[in-house]
XYZ file of C-alpha atoms in Angstrom:
660
model
C 13.029 35.686 11.072
C 11.237 34.528 14.289
C 7.744 35.821 14.507
C 4.913 34.995 17.092
C 3.411 32.557 14.460
C 6.833 30.616 14.300
C 10.082 30.844 12.893
C 9.536 29.829 9.391
C 12.715 27.887 9.259
C 11.464 24.530 8.483
C 14.366 23.776 6.023
C 16.652 23.808 8.895
C 20.489 24.172 8.940
C 21.168 20.668 7.989
C 19.884 18.542 5.206
C 19.345 14.915 5.593
C 17.328 13.949 2.395
C 16.852 15.413 -0.917
C 14.058 18.028 -1.755
C 13.818 16.881 -5.545
C 13.367 13.414 -7.411
C 16.394 11.283 -8.051
C 18.054 12.007 -11.366
C 20.085 9.728 -13.810
C 23.234 11.605 -13.980
C 24.354 10.135 -17.292
C 21.124 11.420 -18.944
C 22.134 14.973 -17.442
C 25.708 14.799 -18.887
C 27.007 15.492 -22.354
C 27.187 12.535 -24.562
C 30.507 10.722 -25.233
C 32.400 12.319 -27.842
C 32.927 9.761 -30.702
C 36.549 11.223 -31.396
C 37.559 11.042 -27.916
C 36.183 7.612 -27.627
C 38.142 6.412 -30.780
C 41.413 7.873 -29.231
C 40.831 5.852 -26.173
C 39.440 2.619 -27.715
C 41.327 0.539 -25.263
C 40.170 2.414 -22.320
C 36.609 2.680 -20.851
C 35.259 6.276 -21.208
C 34.698 7.930 -17.745
C 32.085 10.187 -16.280
C 33.417 12.749 -13.882
C 30.526 14.498 -11.902
C 30.740 17.101 -9.042
C 27.908 16.879 -6.509
C 27.335 19.790 -3.987
C 24.850 19.101 -1.331
C 23.376 15.670 -2.708
C 23.170 14.485 0.944
C 21.367 11.246 0.464
C 23.031 9.761 -2.582
C 19.765 9.345 -4.420
C 21.263 10.617 -7.740
C 24.251 8.138 -7.599
C 21.923 5.228 -6.609
C 19.740 6.279 -9.704
C 22.621 6.509 -11.981
C 24.170 3.137 -10.997
C 20.785 1.425 -11.389
C 20.310 2.720 -14.972
C 23.875 2.231 -15.857
C 22.919 -1.048 -17.813
C 20.840 0.775 -20.215
C 23.801 3.158 -21.534
C 27.198 2.183 -23.241
C 29.890 0.990 -20.777
C 31.125 3.775 -18.814
C 33.151 4.229 -15.488
C 31.970 6.744 -12.958
C 33.910 9.076 -10.667
C 31.593 10.886 -8.290
C 33.090 13.799 -6.345
C 30.872 14.585 -3.410
C 31.245 17.794 -1.511
C 29.116 18.269 1.649
C 28.916 21.010 4.221
C 28.991 18.744 7.344
C 30.785 15.373 8.178
C 27.552 13.691 9.460
C 26.270 13.883 5.891
C 29.461 12.064 4.801
C 29.179 9.534 7.328
C 25.537 9.032 6.241
C 26.715 8.639 2.716
C 29.044 5.878 3.551
C 26.472 3.987 5.772
C 23.809 4.234 3.055
C 26.082 2.838 0.364
C 27.605 0.275 2.732
C 23.938 -0.998 2.995
C 23.124 -0.764 -0.771
C 26.199 -2.596 -1.832
C 25.838 -5.324 0.831
C 26.177 -8.838 -0.245
C 22.865 -10.396 -1.078
C 23.750 -13.622 0.539
C 24.183 -11.715 3.893
C 21.111 -9.411 3.761
C 18.155 -10.043 1.570
C 16.672 -7.547 -0.758
C 13.564 -6.829 1.071
C 15.552 -6.356 4.603
C 18.020 -4.060 2.931
C 15.336 -1.768 1.469
C 13.335 -1.619 4.519
C 16.484 -0.860 6.647
C 17.551 1.897 4.273
C 13.943 3.569 4.437
C 14.118 3.664 8.354
C 17.751 4.782 8.973
C 17.298 7.420 6.129
C 13.969 8.967 6.841
C 12.764 8.045 10.316
C 13.502 9.804 13.484
C 12.943 6.603 15.632
C 14.023 3.063 14.720
C 13.300 -0.436 15.461
C 15.828 -2.364 17.693
C 16.922 -4.563 14.854
C 17.626 -1.568 12.555
C 19.438 0.206 15.514
C 21.665 -2.805 16.047
C 22.651 -2.851 12.349
C 23.713 0.912 12.625
C 25.687 0.109 15.744
C 27.503 -2.730 13.902
C 28.193 -0.733 10.612
C 29.390 2.267 12.470
C 31.769 0.497 14.735
C 33.121 -1.391 11.599
C 33.612 2.016 9.743
C 35.157 3.743 12.614
C 37.891 1.068 12.625
C 38.528 1.586 8.812
C 38.331 5.353 8.569
C 41.847 5.581 10.240
C 43.570 2.895 8.150
C 43.307 4.092 4.459
C 44.762 0.841 3.321
C 42.085 -1.499 5.004
C 39.436 0.957 3.809
C 40.531 0.688 0.215
C 40.740 -3.075 0.575
C 37.141 -3.786 2.225
C 35.542 -0.801 0.434
C 37.270 -0.207 -3.013
C 34.407 2.029 -4.203
C 35.105 4.730 -1.450
C 37.940 7.216 -1.404
C 38.602 9.526 1.667
C 42.090 10.658 0.519
C 40.999 14.225 -0.401
C 39.835 14.765 3.331
C 42.203 16.406 5.750
C 43.414 14.671 8.845
C 41.463 16.555 11.284
C 38.157 15.777 9.234
C 39.166 12.080 9.189
C 39.404 12.172 12.912
C 36.082 13.892 13.299
C 34.457 11.523 10.966
C 35.706 8.676 13.231
C 34.307 10.251 16.167
C 30.835 10.529 14.324
C 30.986 6.665 13.867
C 31.830 6.279 17.454
C 28.857 8.009 18.554
C 26.570 6.001 16.252
C 27.998 2.730 17.494
C 26.877 3.680 20.971
C 29.980 4.810 22.698
C 27.485 6.766 24.718
C 25.018 4.436 26.133
C 21.329 5.250 26.598
C 18.671 7.257 24.632
C 18.862 10.152 26.908
C 22.392 11.042 25.199
C 20.053 11.901 21.962
C 16.371 12.053 23.038
C 15.116 12.400 19.694
C 11.280 12.555 20.557
C 11.791 15.735 22.722
C 14.307 17.255 20.451
C 11.694 16.863 17.550
C 8.885 18.225 19.686
C 10.892 21.190 20.835
C 11.906 22.039 17.311
C 8.364 21.860 16.165
C 7.191 24.133 18.792
C 9.830 26.755 17.813
C 8.842 26.316 14.003
C 5.088 26.780 14.458
C 5.009 29.274 17.595
C 1.527 30.015 18.539
C 0.334 27.632 15.901
C 1.607 24.591 17.690
C -1.965 23.812 19.135
C -3.384 23.802 15.644
C -0.399 21.776 14.149
C -2.719 19.310 12.493
C -4.545 21.906 10.611
C -1.179 23.522 9.662
C -0.008 20.309 8.337
C -3.198 19.707 6.321
C -2.769 23.295 4.899
C 0.962 22.735 4.042
C 0.265 19.518 2.295
C -2.979 20.390 0.313
C -2.309 23.926 -0.532
C 1.429 23.756 -1.130
C 2.861 20.381 -1.741
C -0.258 18.988 -3.728
C -0.380 22.027 -5.689
C 3.322 21.620 -6.769
C 3.105 18.080 -7.848
C 3.289 16.035 -4.813
C -0.345 14.740 -4.764
C 0.695 11.237 -3.905
C 1.590 12.143 -0.224
C -1.279 11.149 1.852
C -2.488 13.263 4.752
C -2.188 10.450 7.314
C 1.441 9.743 6.428
C 2.320 13.480 6.341
C 0.616 14.244 9.655
C 2.217 11.203 11.409
C 5.751 12.466 10.146
C 5.011 15.967 11.334
C 4.063 14.908 14.790
C 6.688 11.963 15.383
C 9.362 12.127 12.716
C 8.584 8.623 11.574
C 7.780 8.703 7.848
C 7.980 5.207 6.960
C 6.057 2.949 9.346
C 6.666 -0.613 7.978
C 5.762 -2.285 11.183
C 3.604 -1.600 14.169
C 3.893 1.865 15.455
C 5.022 0.475 18.965
C 8.152 -1.000 17.435
C 9.615 2.404 16.853
C 11.324 3.817 19.822
C 15.096 3.763 19.588
C 16.488 7.336 18.493
C 17.981 7.489 15.157
C 21.622 8.813 15.916
C 22.433 9.130 12.197
C 20.209 12.374 12.431
C 22.181 14.054 15.149
C 24.360 17.115 14.444
C 25.920 19.932 16.475
C 25.425 23.681 16.663
C 27.191 26.536 18.325
C 24.475 28.405 20.220
C 24.535 31.704 22.341
C 23.381 31.129 25.928
C 23.592 33.855 28.513
C 26.213 35.686 26.449
C 28.478 32.424 25.954
C 28.864 30.263 23.127
C 28.014 26.703 24.050
C 27.985 23.495 21.749
C 24.453 21.657 21.549
C 23.702 18.469 19.884
C 20.290 18.149 18.414
C 18.269 17.777 15.513
C 18.467 20.753 13.104
C 17.173 19.194 9.777
C 14.132 19.381 7.757
C 10.722 19.489 9.919
C 8.489 20.847 7.159
C 8.612 18.871 3.761
C 9.770 15.572 4.738
C 11.721 12.808 2.957
C 8.799 11.635 0.583
C 9.890 13.679 -2.333
C 13.168 12.076 -3.291
C 11.694 8.487 -4.159
C 7.989 8.860 -3.479
C 6.435 11.201 -6.078
C 7.648 9.605 -9.379
C 7.959 5.988 -10.693
C 8.840 4.297 -13.717
C 5.867 2.092 -13.369
C 3.084 4.435 -13.975
C 0.472 2.190 -12.557
C 1.804 3.339 -9.205
C 0.673 6.885 -9.734
C -2.913 5.940 -10.965
C -5.807 7.553 -9.331
C -9.251 6.470 -8.513
C -12.120 9.088 -7.800
C -9.633 11.836 -7.748
C -7.407 10.091 -5.080
C -3.878 8.333 -5.615
C -4.284 4.563 -5.216
C -0.867 4.472 -3.695
C 0.754 6.537 -0.884
C 4.236 8.205 -1.048
C 5.451 5.607 1.367
C 4.553 2.676 -0.808
C 5.910 4.178 -3.896
C 9.120 4.853 -2.036
C 9.366 1.364 -0.845
C 8.948 0.026 -4.457
C 11.453 2.440 -5.892
C 14.251 1.836 -3.403
C 13.673 -1.787 -3.978
C 13.907 -1.727 -7.453
C 17.078 0.516 -7.266
C 18.666 -2.015 -5.038
C 17.796 -4.906 -7.413
C 19.081 -3.157 -10.559
C 22.373 -2.023 -8.685
C 23.082 -5.651 -7.491
C 22.474 -7.116 -11.164
C 24.618 -4.296 -12.519
C 27.552 -5.096 -10.156
C 27.127 -8.704 -10.531
C 30.018 -10.967 -11.747
C 28.979 -11.097 -15.546
C 27.580 -7.805 -15.697
C 30.912 -5.868 -14.607
C 33.294 -8.235 -16.414
C 33.899 -5.513 -18.904
C 34.938 -3.126 -16.168
C 37.568 -5.577 -14.797
C 39.028 -6.596 -17.957
C 42.433 -4.728 -18.303
C 44.699 -4.416 -21.549
C 47.497 -5.104 -19.057
C 47.440 -8.495 -17.390
C 49.085 -7.274 -14.398
C 46.870 -4.335 -13.713
C 44.746 -4.270 -10.518
C 41.120 -4.426 -11.079
C 39.032 -1.501 -10.383
C 35.405 -0.986 -9.363
C 33.011 0.400 -11.830
C 32.418 3.519 -9.896
C 34.420 5.462 -7.105
C 32.911 7.843 -4.644
C 35.499 10.587 -3.624
C 34.684 13.022 -0.742
C 36.125 16.389 -0.834
C 37.337 18.350 2.082
C 34.402 20.513 3.358
C 35.835 24.001 2.472
C 37.235 23.158 -0.990
C 34.671 24.839 -2.920
C 36.737 27.724 -3.659
C 40.220 26.013 -4.013
C 39.605 23.366 -6.483
C 40.387 25.325 -9.482
C 43.920 25.827 -8.140
C 44.640 22.059 -8.842
C 45.577 21.228 -12.299
C 43.732 17.753 -11.883
C 40.239 19.470 -11.040
C 40.589 22.420 -13.520
C 38.227 21.848 -16.405
C 37.750 17.964 -15.415
C 33.880 17.672 -14.552
C 31.566 16.938 -17.265
C 28.679 17.515 -14.804
C 28.176 19.815 -11.999
C 25.163 19.417 -9.707
C 24.091 21.919 -6.781
C 21.533 21.514 -4.506
C 19.128 24.549 -3.474
C 20.912 24.957 -0.088
C 24.418 25.129 -1.633
C 23.668 27.783 -4.525
C 25.606 30.196 -2.864
C 28.908 28.144 -3.388
C 28.560 28.457 -7.090
C 31.217 30.811 -8.470
C 33.326 31.431 -11.234
C 36.101 29.710 -9.316
C 33.928 26.644 -9.043
C 32.941 26.764 -12.711
C 36.468 26.766 -13.827
C 36.524 23.124 -12.706
C 33.829 22.303 -15.499
C 35.003 21.350 -18.884
C 33.821 23.467 -21.807
C 30.470 21.992 -22.989
C 29.718 20.506 -19.564
C 26.386 20.600 -17.941
C 25.184 22.353 -14.786
C 22.110 21.216 -13.007
C 20.736 23.372 -10.096
C 17.966 22.135 -7.754
C 15.312 24.747 -7.062
C 13.267 25.148 -3.863
C 10.018 23.935 -5.286
C 9.102 21.740 -2.311
C 9.815 24.240 0.365
C 6.603 24.901 1.935
C 7.862 28.077 3.711
C 8.404 29.856 0.262
C 5.709 31.517 -1.391
C 5.228 31.430 -5.185
C 6.790 35.071 -5.613
C 9.744 33.944 -3.479
C 10.220 30.830 -5.477
C 10.379 32.903 -8.635
C 12.829 35.352 -7.133
C 15.134 32.440 -6.264
C 14.818 30.847 -9.693
C 15.707 34.256 -11.357
C 18.658 34.610 -8.780
C 19.964 31.336 -9.584
C 20.240 32.176 -13.134
C 21.998 35.326 -12.488
C 24.647 33.304 -10.283
C 25.024 30.621 -12.971
C 25.539 33.317 -15.781
C 28.153 34.963 -13.600
C 29.973 31.756 -13.199
C 30.337 31.166 -16.895
C 27.323 29.124 -17.895
C 24.491 29.729 -20.199
C 20.883 28.140 -19.881
C 19.827 25.268 -22.203
C 17.572 26.633 -24.861
C 16.163 23.243 -26.020
C 15.775 21.672 -22.500
C 12.179 21.167 -21.360
C 11.027 23.746 -18.861
C 11.144 22.269 -15.227
C 10.054 23.826 -11.960
C 12.242 21.311 -10.097
C 15.619 21.823 -11.790
C 17.586 24.664 -13.873
C 19.624 23.239 -16.387
C 22.862 25.214 -17.967
C 25.953 24.344 -20.052
C 29.440 25.770 -19.665
C 30.404 28.221 -22.347
C 33.764 27.586 -24.341
C 36.894 29.175 -22.746
C 40.318 29.026 -24.478
C 42.006 29.490 -21.120
C 40.692 26.454 -19.554
C 42.511 23.104 -20.660
C 42.378 22.056 -24.172
C 38.857 23.347 -24.859
C 37.806 20.292 -26.890
C 34.977 18.129 -25.926
C 33.441 17.904 -22.465
C 34.271 14.392 -22.120
C 37.939 13.781 -21.575
C 38.351 9.871 -20.470
C 42.103 10.047 -20.405
C 42.421 12.517 -17.197
C 44.477 11.403 -14.600
C 43.211 11.083 -11.101
C 44.203 13.843 -8.751
C 46.583 12.949 -6.253
C 46.281 14.597 -2.670
C 49.354 16.469 -1.872
C 50.919 15.357 1.404
C 50.948 18.942 2.766
C 47.388 19.310 2.153
C 46.374 17.341 5.415
C 49.302 18.054 7.389
C 49.097 17.840 11.280
C 49.254 21.665 11.716
C 46.494 22.261 9.133
C 44.742 19.307 10.693
C 44.460 21.206 13.777
C 43.376 24.626 12.594
C 40.387 26.358 14.553
C 36.951 25.776 13.055
C 35.143 28.652 11.294
C 31.534 29.286 11.332
C 28.569 29.195 13.623
C 27.668 25.639 13.484
C 29.045 23.294 16.094
C 30.705 20.098 14.977
C 30.058 16.768 16.809
C 30.695 17.021 20.424
C 33.106 13.945 20.547
C 35.969 15.642 18.368
C 34.229 19.075 17.614
C 34.365 18.242 13.776
C 34.679 21.114 11.195
C 31.681 23.354 11.188
C 28.635 23.518 9.013
C 29.078 27.015 7.967
C 28.268 26.454 4.229
C 24.679 25.542 4.541
C 22.193 28.237 3.523
C 18.727 28.243 2.869
C 17.367 29.135 -0.624
C 16.314 32.776 0.767
C 20.006 33.280 2.035
C 21.268 32.677 -1.342
C 19.261 35.588 -2.782
C 19.229 38.026 0.231
C 21.429 38.720 3.147
C 21.375 36.338 6.063
C 18.448 36.791 8.446
C 18.440 36.336 12.148
C 19.848 33.406 13.621
C 17.371 30.554 13.276
C 18.464 28.757 16.434
C 16.026 28.507 19.016
C 16.913 29.579 22.656
C 18.621 26.998 24.678
C 15.582 26.591 26.740
C 13.292 25.874 23.734
C 15.693 23.200 22.550
C 15.619 20.952 25.434
C 13.861 21.301 28.607
C 16.553 19.122 30.373
C 19.786 21.226 29.491
C 22.177 19.200 31.502
C 21.845 16.189 29.517
C 22.203 17.540 25.997
C 23.953 20.820 26.131
C 27.158 20.593 28.236
C 29.264 23.596 28.408
C 32.343 23.775 26.128
C 34.716 23.292 28.805
C 33.025 20.003 29.508
C 33.884 19.018 26.051
C 37.418 20.022 25.941
C 40.449 18.003 27.091
C 41.447 18.902 30.705
C 43.261 22.261 31.029
C 46.128 21.024 32.847
C 48.217 24.163 32.384
C 45.804 26.140 34.375
C 46.593 24.564 37.629
C 48.785 26.469 40.157
C 49.555 23.875 42.541
C 53.377 22.750 42.713
C 52.095 19.061 41.972
C 50.797 20.124 38.403
C 53.718 22.180 37.798
C 56.541 19.663 38.360
C 54.885 17.061 36.063
C 56.905 16.442 32.972
C 55.759 17.088 29.337
C 54.856 13.435 28.620
C 52.669 13.523 31.970
C 50.902 16.729 30.953
C 50.114 15.446 27.378
C 46.518 13.820 27.244
C 46.005 10.546 25.256
C 45.767 10.746 21.594
C 41.848 9.915 21.527
C 40.941 13.027 23.733
C 43.182 15.538 21.776
C 40.549 17.832 20.272
C 41.339 17.864 16.486
C 39.890 21.165 15.963
C 42.000 22.926 18.361
C 44.917 25.063 17.138
C 48.371 24.912 17.871
C 49.403 27.737 19.900
C 52.900 29.440 19.460
C 52.499 32.161 22.023
C 55.278 32.459 24.587
C 53.252 34.780 26.922
C 52.695 33.308 30.345
C 49.105 31.908 30.890
C 46.734 33.996 33.103
C 46.073 32.862 36.698
C 43.001 30.788 37.330
C 40.108 32.839 38.540
C 37.646 30.861 40.791
C 34.875 33.200 40.101
C 35.085 33.839 36.272
C 34.646 31.750 33.435
C 37.579 29.269 32.563
C 40.381 30.619 30.686
C 40.190 30.283 26.881
C 42.527 31.388 24.324
C 41.856 32.613 20.741
C 42.637 29.295 19.574
C 40.182 27.395 21.695
C 39.788 25.696 25.027
C 41.666 22.469 25.855
C 45.166 23.406 25.023
C 47.810 21.607 27.023
C 51.680 21.950 26.929
C 51.888 19.396 24.287
C 50.219 21.450 21.831
C 52.661 24.399 22.362
C 55.488 24.807 20.200
C 59.174 25.120 21.339
C 59.388 28.684 22.743
C 61.758 31.173 21.392
C 64.215 33.154 23.747
C 62.064 35.235 26.090
C 62.041 37.257 29.392
C 60.412 33.975 31.028
C 63.080 31.763 29.658
C 65.961 34.040 30.854
C 64.515 34.285 34.057
C 64.042 30.618 34.273
C 67.443 29.816 33.140
C 68.834 32.208 35.833
C 67.042 30.439 38.726
C 69.253 27.510 38.227
C 72.490 29.295 39.482
C 70.673 30.559 42.789
C 70.511 28.531 45.761
C 66.883 27.391 47.107
C 67.036 30.292 49.810
C 67.725 32.931 47.368
C 65.130 31.621 44.917
C 62.474 31.618 47.716
C 63.453 35.180 48.898
C 63.208 36.550 45.251
C 59.951 35.155 44.515
C 58.478 36.007 47.894
C 59.476 39.664 47.234
C 56.633 39.896 44.431
C 52.984 40.052 45.278
C 51.105 36.977 46.029
C 49.317 36.578 42.479
C 52.347 37.840 40.479
C 54.610 35.357 42.488
C 52.232 32.332 41.572
C 52.104 33.438 37.901
C 56.049 33.727 37.786
C 56.363 30.187 39.328
C 53.882 28.991 36.689
C 55.819 30.723 33.672
C 59.322 29.325 34.977
C 58.012 25.795 35.541
C 56.246 25.669 32.110
C 59.166 27.412 30.179
C 61.753 25.079 31.723
C 59.757 21.895 31.177
C 59.328 22.822 27.463
C 62.988 23.825 26.970
C 64.895 21.200 29.254
C 62.193 18.655 29.813
C 64.971 16.340 31.309
C 65.545 18.780 34.288
C 63.461 19.703 37.190
C 63.526 23.473 37.150
C 63.210 23.755 41.031
C 65.767 21.152 42.002
C 68.561 20.739 39.422
C 70.444 22.653 36.920
C 70.104 22.447 33.128
C 71.598 19.673 31.030
């Protein structure tokens, strides 16, 4: 709720980095059942984990880096996010982490990761790397065969066609399809967001940052975060300053997302920064370390900062992952009892459709499949009995708590933790009695249920991979209208970010819209917030001149790249309304930007009979009949007749010839 002292919405509506330390998912999953392992002695045991809102892949990277310490196992990570920008960041981050060491050194990879992951501004060299990788991925996403060949660890098959198109549009925006920093003025957007968040405390923002760090984050276990780095991030958005401060001036487009805002009674899409501005990216890799010497203190002060610890941990992660994926290390994964069987990667990341959390249990291949379910604090509202049905009996559930959200007070953190326990028990889970109490995570296990699968062990390595039905991503479904209040990327209006909820929203009814007024988002509105009609394909069918009416259907259809994948197919046969120069542009319930190419073949109607009958009248009679109507009605009838005839008989000119 917005108050004179600020909005209290530092969490944001989009999450770009985790608010908890990275976990080894093998340590959180049930152990491999010896009986199940003996039954499949010729196969490698598999770990199937479902991750809701992991956002930055830190848990997957940690799991892969520690895999050498565990028995041989293959990993299947199923990732469910609430926006396609997070999916694109996953792909970019893992493309960097798994880059060939001969092409990019270890130090360069770790520094590039830190900057594109946690900095609002980039160095020119890092920005060039993002453009190159985004251009490459934008060409791979539409071609599944090439994608599997070049990135065998990635699977986008569960995504719908419209989501793949929107994902391609995200990569095109990152690759610099729209030139110039004015397209995404990150510094101005960050300052506008900070002003809205702090309100009247903006002039005292340095003191507010000091209070939030020392009285909240330090008291909750993040003592290694230094006041200088935290204050710099609060002011500029640059968390990891690995070079001179003057080198960071290119906006980080991977932090851009869209939202639908209300402006003067109309809904407009605005691209901006809607992520975290309160806690920062220091928690994920910067407050814990395997090397305890990094956490040493001197005179009560840590000798290392969170940025230094983060850089060390990320470098070690990349080093261990590269060693684990080496030719000798993964020889056991590549060996197959069948000589002609294709080799497989030791892990695969499957990205699920954005709105599939409540429908996974309907598919046999997902029901009772997962041995581990991870839910972030912003996705707790998706935890339900339907989602719990996808976890095998005896499987584990790990829920991230809101410990490091500075906007929440201790009593609110306690209420959120209690609410998480209630939701987990309602979903069929019970708390682990022997687990060490933690203020960062809550751990549960799935109760046995005879109606779910075989009910044996939680580990079933012989499960067949789920095949995506052909009708799941049909073109009709791919062009369904978006649902929710959040706006998709402006290039292709990707599916909305309706599932993101702050921890407070998970335990109480939604509060007022956290979006700032349009004036507070960006002083220069013309560059950032174009109206919806400017982002939609040209509405050709609204034109009334005869030149626009006599065009054929092929001429009216826009090229494939400008057809909005989020727009719906209209099957309405009613005539379109005439254009009103003084009012807003015409928009149907399905959305703006419809063209005759989107309209299905019409059924017999009054307009169709009228248009057919006009073929048997000479031109003078047609003109006399049409002129007998009032001016606006006559124009409307002409549009209806022309549109109906062009769809029913595209080979004929409705004003000159007869139907075929």
